[in-house]
Tab-separated table of N, CA and C in Angstrom:
chain	number	residue	atom	x	y	z
A	177	MET	N	16.195	11.616	-10.943
A	177	MET	CA	14.991	10.867	-11.167
A	177	MET	C	13.794	11.666	-10.613
A	178	GLN	N	12.728	11.738	-11.452
A	178	GLN	CA	11.488	12.427	-11.002
A	178	GLN	C	10.323	11.500	-11.125
A	179	ILE	N	9.443	11.491	-10.215
A	179	ILE	CA	8.167	10.793	-10.318
A	179	ILE	C	7.250	11.754	-11.103
A	180	THR	N	6.920	11.417	-12.368
A	180	THR	CA	6.166	12.356	-13.195
A	180	THR	C	4.687	12.089	-13.222
A	181	ASP	N	4.284	10.963	-12.681
A	181	ASP	CA	2.850	10.621	-12.657
A	181	ASP	C	2.548	9.559	-11.668
A	182	VAL	N	1.451	9.751	-10.858
A	182	VAL	CA	1.027	8.728	-9.934
A	182	VAL	C	-0.425	8.404	-10.231
A	183	ARG	N	-0.804	7.197	-10.406
A	183	ARG	CA	-2.205	6.762	-10.615
A	183	ARG	C	-2.539	5.909	-9.445
A	184	LEU	N	-3.691	6.082	-8.946
A	184	LEU	CA	-4.090	5.404	-7.698
A	184	LEU	C	-5.518	4.837	-7.754
A	185	ARG	N	-5.641	3.564	-7.310
A	185	ARG	CA	-6.931	2.970	-7.134
A	185	ARG	C	-7.118	2.701	-5.628
A	186	ARG	N	-8.155	3.363	-5.071
A	186	ARG	CA	-8.430	3.069	-3.623
A	186	ARG	C	-9.066	1.654	-3.528
A	187	VAL	N	-8.806	1.035	-2.377
A	187	VAL	CA	-9.318	-0.293	-2.112
A	187	VAL	C	-10.307	-0.183	-0.967
A	188	ASN	N	-11.507	-0.533	-1.216
A	188	ASN	CA	-12.460	-0.540	-0.135
A	188	ASN	C	-12.608	-1.939	0.582
A	189	SER	N	-11.777	-2.069	1.504
A	189	SER	CA	-11.771	-3.386	2.333
A	189	SER	C	-11.479	-3.064	3.752
A	190	GLU	N	-11.677	-4.083	4.597
A	190	GLU	CA	-11.372	-3.885	5.973
A	190	GLU	C	-9.859	-4.152	6.274
A	191	GLY	N	-9.142	-4.588	5.282
A	191	GLY	CA	-7.788	-4.927	5.600
A	191	GLY	C	-6.853	-3.705	5.704
A	192	ARG	N	-5.576	-3.880	5.829
A	192	ARG	CA	-4.609	-2.806	5.957
A	192	ARG	C	-4.210	-2.110	4.604
A	193	MET	N	-4.392	-2.843	3.485
A	193	MET	CA	-4.150	-2.261	2.203
A	193	MET	C	-5.264	-1.290	1.862
A	194	LYS	N	-4.852	-0.046	1.520
A	194	LYS	CA	-5.791	1.070	1.302
A	194	LYS	C	-5.915	1.437	-0.175
A	195	ALA	N	-4.796	1.151	-0.923
A	195	ALA	CA	-4.818	1.494	-2.361
A	195	ALA	C	-3.732	0.813	-3.045
A	196	ILE	N	-3.831	0.854	-4.404
A	196	ILE	CA	-2.786	0.293	-5.308
A	196	ILE	C	-2.471	1.404	-6.328
A	197	ALA	N	-1.136	1.636	-6.371
A	197	ALA	CA	-0.735	2.770	-7.218
A	197	ALA	C	0.213	2.210	-8.381
A	198	SER	N	0.305	3.113	-9.380
A	198	SER	CA	1.345	3.012	-10.462
A	198	SER	C	1.978	4.328	-10.524
A	199	ILE	N	3.337	4.271	-10.704
A	199	ILE	CA	4.000	5.490	-10.784
A	199	ILE	C	4.770	5.524	-12.168
A	200	THR	N	4.949	6.699	-12.766
A	200	THR	CA	5.757	6.843	-13.918
A	200	THR	C	7.069	7.662	-13.560
A	201	ILE	N	8.175	7.120	-13.977
A	201	ILE	CA	9.518	7.779	-13.677
A	201	ILE	C	10.034	8.432	-14.938
A	202	ASP	N	10.265	9.764	-14.848
A	202	ASP	CA	10.844	10.516	-15.897
A	202	ASP	C	10.089	10.388	-17.193
A	203	ASN	N	8.749	10.160	-17.191
A	203	ASN	CA	7.887	10.027	-18.338
A	203	ASN	C	8.366	8.888	-19.221
A	204	GLU	N	9.165	7.931	-18.613
A	204	GLU	CA	9.775	6.871	-19.432
A	204	GLU	C	9.566	5.467	-18.910
A	205	PHE	N	9.286	5.301	-17.626
A	205	PHE	CA	9.204	3.988	-17.048
A	205	PHE	C	8.125	3.904	-16.038
A	206	VAL	N	7.307	2.852	-16.075
A	206	VAL	CA	6.221	2.668	-15.172
A	206	VAL	C	6.386	1.470	-14.266
A	207	VAL	N	6.049	1.725	-13.013
A	207	VAL	CA	6.014	0.550	-12.034
A	207	VAL	C	4.626	0.477	-11.513
A	208	HIS	N	3.967	-0.661	-11.646
A	208	HIS	CA	2.594	-0.957	-11.260
A	208	HIS	C	2.571	-1.705	-9.921
A	209	ASP	N	1.431	-1.768	-9.379
A	209	ASP	CA	1.169	-2.596	-8.128
A	209	ASP	C	1.958	-2.236	-6.933
A	210	ILE	N	2.131	-0.922	-6.727
A	210	ILE	CA	2.654	-0.438	-5.499
A	210	ILE	C	1.540	-0.273	-4.489
A	211	ARG	N	1.586	-0.906	-3.342
A	211	ARG	CA	0.499	-0.942	-2.401
A	211	ARG	C	0.657	0.138	-1.291
A	212	VAL	N	-0.414	0.837	-1.016
A	212	VAL	CA	-0.435	1.675	0.146
A	212	VAL	C	-0.983	0.943	1.369
A	213	ILE	N	-0.199	0.911	2.368
A	213	ILE	CA	-0.547	0.033	3.547
A	213	ILE	C	-0.700	0.966	4.805
A	214	ASP	N	-1.722	0.682	5.574
A	214	ASP	CA	-1.855	1.359	6.817
A	214	ASP	C	-1.185	0.500	7.940
A	215	GLY	N	0.050	0.816	8.220
A	215	GLY	CA	0.815	0.030	9.084
A	215	GLY	C	0.703	0.449	10.646
A	216	ASN	N	1.342	-0.178	11.486
A	216	ASN	CA	1.318	0.100	12.903
A	216	ASN	C	1.848	1.497	13.178
A	217	ASN	N	2.868	1.941	12.338
A	217	ASN	CA	3.520	3.245	12.582
A	217	ASN	C	3.088	4.221	11.549
A	218	GLY	N	1.887	4.065	10.889
A	218	GLY	CA	1.414	4.944	9.865
A	218	GLY	C	1.468	4.411	8.518
A	219	MET	N	1.061	5.226	7.596
A	219	MET	CA	0.984	4.801	6.180
A	219	MET	C	2.325	4.559	5.551
A	220	PHE	N	2.477	3.631	4.745
A	220	PHE	CA	3.695	3.404	3.971
A	220	PHE	C	3.333	2.749	2.623
A	221	VAL	N	4.381	2.677	1.716
A	221	VAL	CA	4.185	2.056	0.437
A	221	VAL	C	5.016	0.706	0.490
A	222	ALA	N	4.376	-0.321	-0.165
A	222	ALA	CA	5.122	-1.553	-0.319
A	222	ALA	C	5.314	-1.717	-1.876
A	223	MET	N	6.517	-2.103	-2.240
A	223	MET	CA	6.778	-2.259	-3.648
A	223	MET	C	6.122	-3.598	-4.129
A	224	PRO	N	5.979	-3.665	-5.480
A	224	PRO	CA	5.406	-4.906	-6.033
A	224	PRO	C	6.241	-6.098	-5.705
A	225	SER	N	5.571	-7.197	-5.361
A	225	SER	CA	6.222	-8.394	-5.024
A	225	SER	C	5.466	-9.583	-5.507
A	226	LYS	N	6.069	-10.799	-5.413
A	226	LYS	CA	5.385	-12.031	-5.755
A	226	LYS	C	5.846	-13.058	-4.779
A	227	ARG	N	4.978	-14.077	-4.530
A	227	ARG	CA	5.267	-15.138	-3.592
A	227	ARG	C	6.111	-16.171	-4.274
A	228	THR	N	7.169	-16.553	-3.581
A	228	THR	CA	8.086	-17.612	-4.085
A	228	THR	C	7.481	-19.002	-3.701
A	229	PRO	N	7.927	-20.061	-4.292
A	229	PRO	CA	7.384	-21.371	-4.023
A	229	PRO	C	7.457	-21.732	-2.521
A	230	ASP	N	8.452	-21.202	-1.818
A	230	ASP	CA	8.477	-21.490	-0.347
A	230	ASP	C	7.583	-20.653	0.528
A	231	GLY	N	6.799	-19.782	-0.167
A	231	GLY	CA	5.813	-18.905	0.601
A	231	GLY	C	6.392	-17.532	0.956
A	232	GLU	N	7.654	-17.294	0.670
A	232	GLU	CA	8.225	-15.942	0.989
A	232	GLU	C	7.788	-14.949	-0.071
A	233	PHE	N	7.764	-13.688	0.294
A	233	PHE	CA	7.420	-12.647	-0.732
A	233	PHE	C	8.756	-11.948	-1.143
A	234	ARG	N	8.981	-11.780	-2.409
A	234	ARG	CA	10.214	-11.060	-2.944
A	234	ARG	C	9.759	-9.908	-3.786
A	235	ASP	N	10.446	-8.710	-3.627
A	235	ASP	CA	10.163	-7.582	-4.437
A	235	ASP	C	10.426	-7.885	-5.878
A	236	ILE	N	9.592	-7.421	-6.739
A	236	ILE	CA	9.861	-7.492	-8.191
A	236	ILE	C	10.686	-6.336	-8.580
A	237	ALA	N	10.359	-5.171	-8.051
A	237	ALA	CA	11.126	-3.931	-8.382
A	237	ALA	C	11.175	-3.145	-7.075
A	238	HIS	N	12.313	-2.505	-6.792
A	238	HIS	CA	12.446	-1.655	-5.601
A	238	HIS	C	13.573	-0.758	-5.742
A	239	PRO	N	13.509	0.418	-4.994
A	239	PRO	CA	14.583	1.474	-5.063
A	239	PRO	C	15.803	0.868	-4.339
A	240	ILE	N	16.950	1.295	-4.826
A	240	ILE	CA	18.227	0.884	-4.165
A	240	ILE	C	18.632	1.840	-3.052
A	241	SER	N	18.299	3.122	-3.199
A	241	SER	CA	18.726	4.044	-2.207
A	241	SER	C	17.497	4.507	-1.347
A	242	SER	N	17.765	4.954	-0.129
A	242	SER	CA	16.660	5.384	0.735
A	242	SER	C	16.060	6.684	0.253
A	243	SER	N	16.902	7.542	-0.427
A	243	SER	CA	16.302	8.774	-0.956
A	243	SER	C	15.355	8.520	-2.049
A	244	THR	N	15.631	7.536	-2.885
A	244	THR	CA	14.695	7.197	-3.898
A	244	THR	C	13.426	6.582	-3.391
A	245	ARG	N	13.538	5.720	-2.400
A	245	ARG	CA	12.350	5.137	-1.704
A	245	ARG	C	11.532	6.258	-1.106
A	246	GLU	N	12.144	7.251	-0.511
A	246	GLU	CA	11.417	8.362	0.108
A	246	GLU	C	10.679	9.178	-0.994
A	247	LYS	N	11.333	9.411	-2.128
A	247	LYS	CA	10.647	10.120	-3.266
A	247	LYS	C	9.411	9.407	-3.659
A	248	ILE	N	9.531	8.120	-3.866
A	248	ILE	CA	8.406	7.285	-4.272
A	248	ILE	C	7.283	7.311	-3.215
A	249	GLN	N	7.626	7.044	-1.976
A	249	GLN	CA	6.661	7.052	-0.888
A	249	GLN	C	6.012	8.368	-0.777
A	250	SER	N	6.763	9.439	-0.840
A	250	SER	CA	6.139	10.849	-0.709
A	250	SER	C	5.233	11.069	-1.884
A	251	ALA	N	5.520	10.703	-3.097
A	251	ALA	CA	4.654	10.984	-4.219
A	251	ALA	C	3.386	10.171	-4.122
A	252	VAL	N	3.514	8.969	-3.763
A	252	VAL	CA	2.303	8.063	-3.693
A	252	VAL	C	1.394	8.423	-2.469
A	253	LEU	N	2.004	8.704	-1.341
A	253	LEU	CA	1.174	9.065	-0.171
A	253	LEU	C	0.504	10.443	-0.337
A	254	THR	N	1.224	11.342	-1.033
A	254	THR	CA	0.634	12.704	-1.386
A	254	THR	C	-0.620	12.498	-2.217
A	255	GLU	N	-0.528	11.676	-3.246
A	255	GLU	CA	-1.679	11.343	-4.104
A	255	GLU	C	-2.757	10.684	-3.291
A	256	TYR	N	-2.462	9.788	-2.485
A	256	TYR	CA	-3.378	9.043	-1.673
A	256	TYR	C	-4.210	10.046	-0.728
A	257	GLU	N	-3.482	10.939	-0.110
A	257	GLU	CA	-4.117	11.950	0.755
A	257	GLU	C	-4.974	12.877	-0.052
A	258	ARG	N	-4.526	13.239	-1.261
A	258	ARG	CA	-5.295	14.131	-2.139
A	258	ARG	C	-6.612	13.474	-2.508
A	259	ALA	N	-6.526	12.165	-2.922
A	259	ALA	CA	-7.677	11.330	-3.326
A	259	ALA	C	-8.670	11.214	-2.163
A	260	ALA	N	-8.072	10.917	-0.953
A	260	ALA	CA	-8.972	10.801	0.191
A	260	ALA	C	-9.704	12.081	0.562
A	261	ALA	N	-9.017	13.246	0.386
A	261	ALA	CA	-9.634	14.561	0.646
A	261	ALA	C	-10.748	14.803	-0.418
A	262	ASP	N	-10.447	14.495	-1.634
A	262	ASP	CA	-11.482	14.690	-2.782
A	262	ASP	C	-12.685	13.766	-2.444
A	263	GLU	N	-12.525	12.601	-1.980
A	263	GLU	CA	-13.576	11.723	-1.720
A	263	GLU	C	-14.453	12.216	-0.591
A	264	GLU	N	-13.812	12.830	0.489
A	264	GLU	CA	-14.563	13.431	1.569
A	264	GLU	C	-15.437	14.580	1.104
A	265	VAL	N	-14.896	15.447	0.202
A	265	VAL	CA	-15.660	16.562	-0.336
A	265	VAL	C	-16.838	16.102	-1.058
A	266	ILE	N	-16.704	15.014	-1.929
A	266	ILE	CA	-17.808	14.558	-2.641
A	266	ILE	C	-18.905	13.886	-1.665
A	267	GLU	N	-18.466	13.186	-0.649
A	267	GLU	CA	-19.412	12.680	0.259
A	267	GLU	C	-20.189	13.769	0.998
A	268	GLU	N	-19.503	14.852	1.386
A	268	GLU	CA	-20.192	15.910	2.080
A	268	GLU	C	-21.216	16.608	1.168
A	269	GLY	N	-20.846	16.733	-0.092
A	269	GLY	CA	-21.728	17.357	-1.055
A	269	GLY	C	-22.884	16.545	-1.570
A	270	ALA	N	-22.831	15.234	-1.296
A	270	ALA	CA	-23.919	14.342	-1.746
A	270	ALA	C	-25.182	14.473	-0.982
């Protein structure tokens, strides 16, 4: 399995969520609404989820193996860091 595309929308808010991403897997399958979170132990990705009637959040889609989770997290966070660096360059040049 390869992450063949990552699309990212940065979120300008005071909260912990910093961006929302979509990934394409093997140019065949897309997962939307992956969140980039600034957690207590650093940045991580949270898979798309929805709130159940009892107020709990349940993943809609998620990797089964830790190696797949790491591939997804690495691809999304790499794109997030690239976008943040590009934004800094634009701000310096403005």
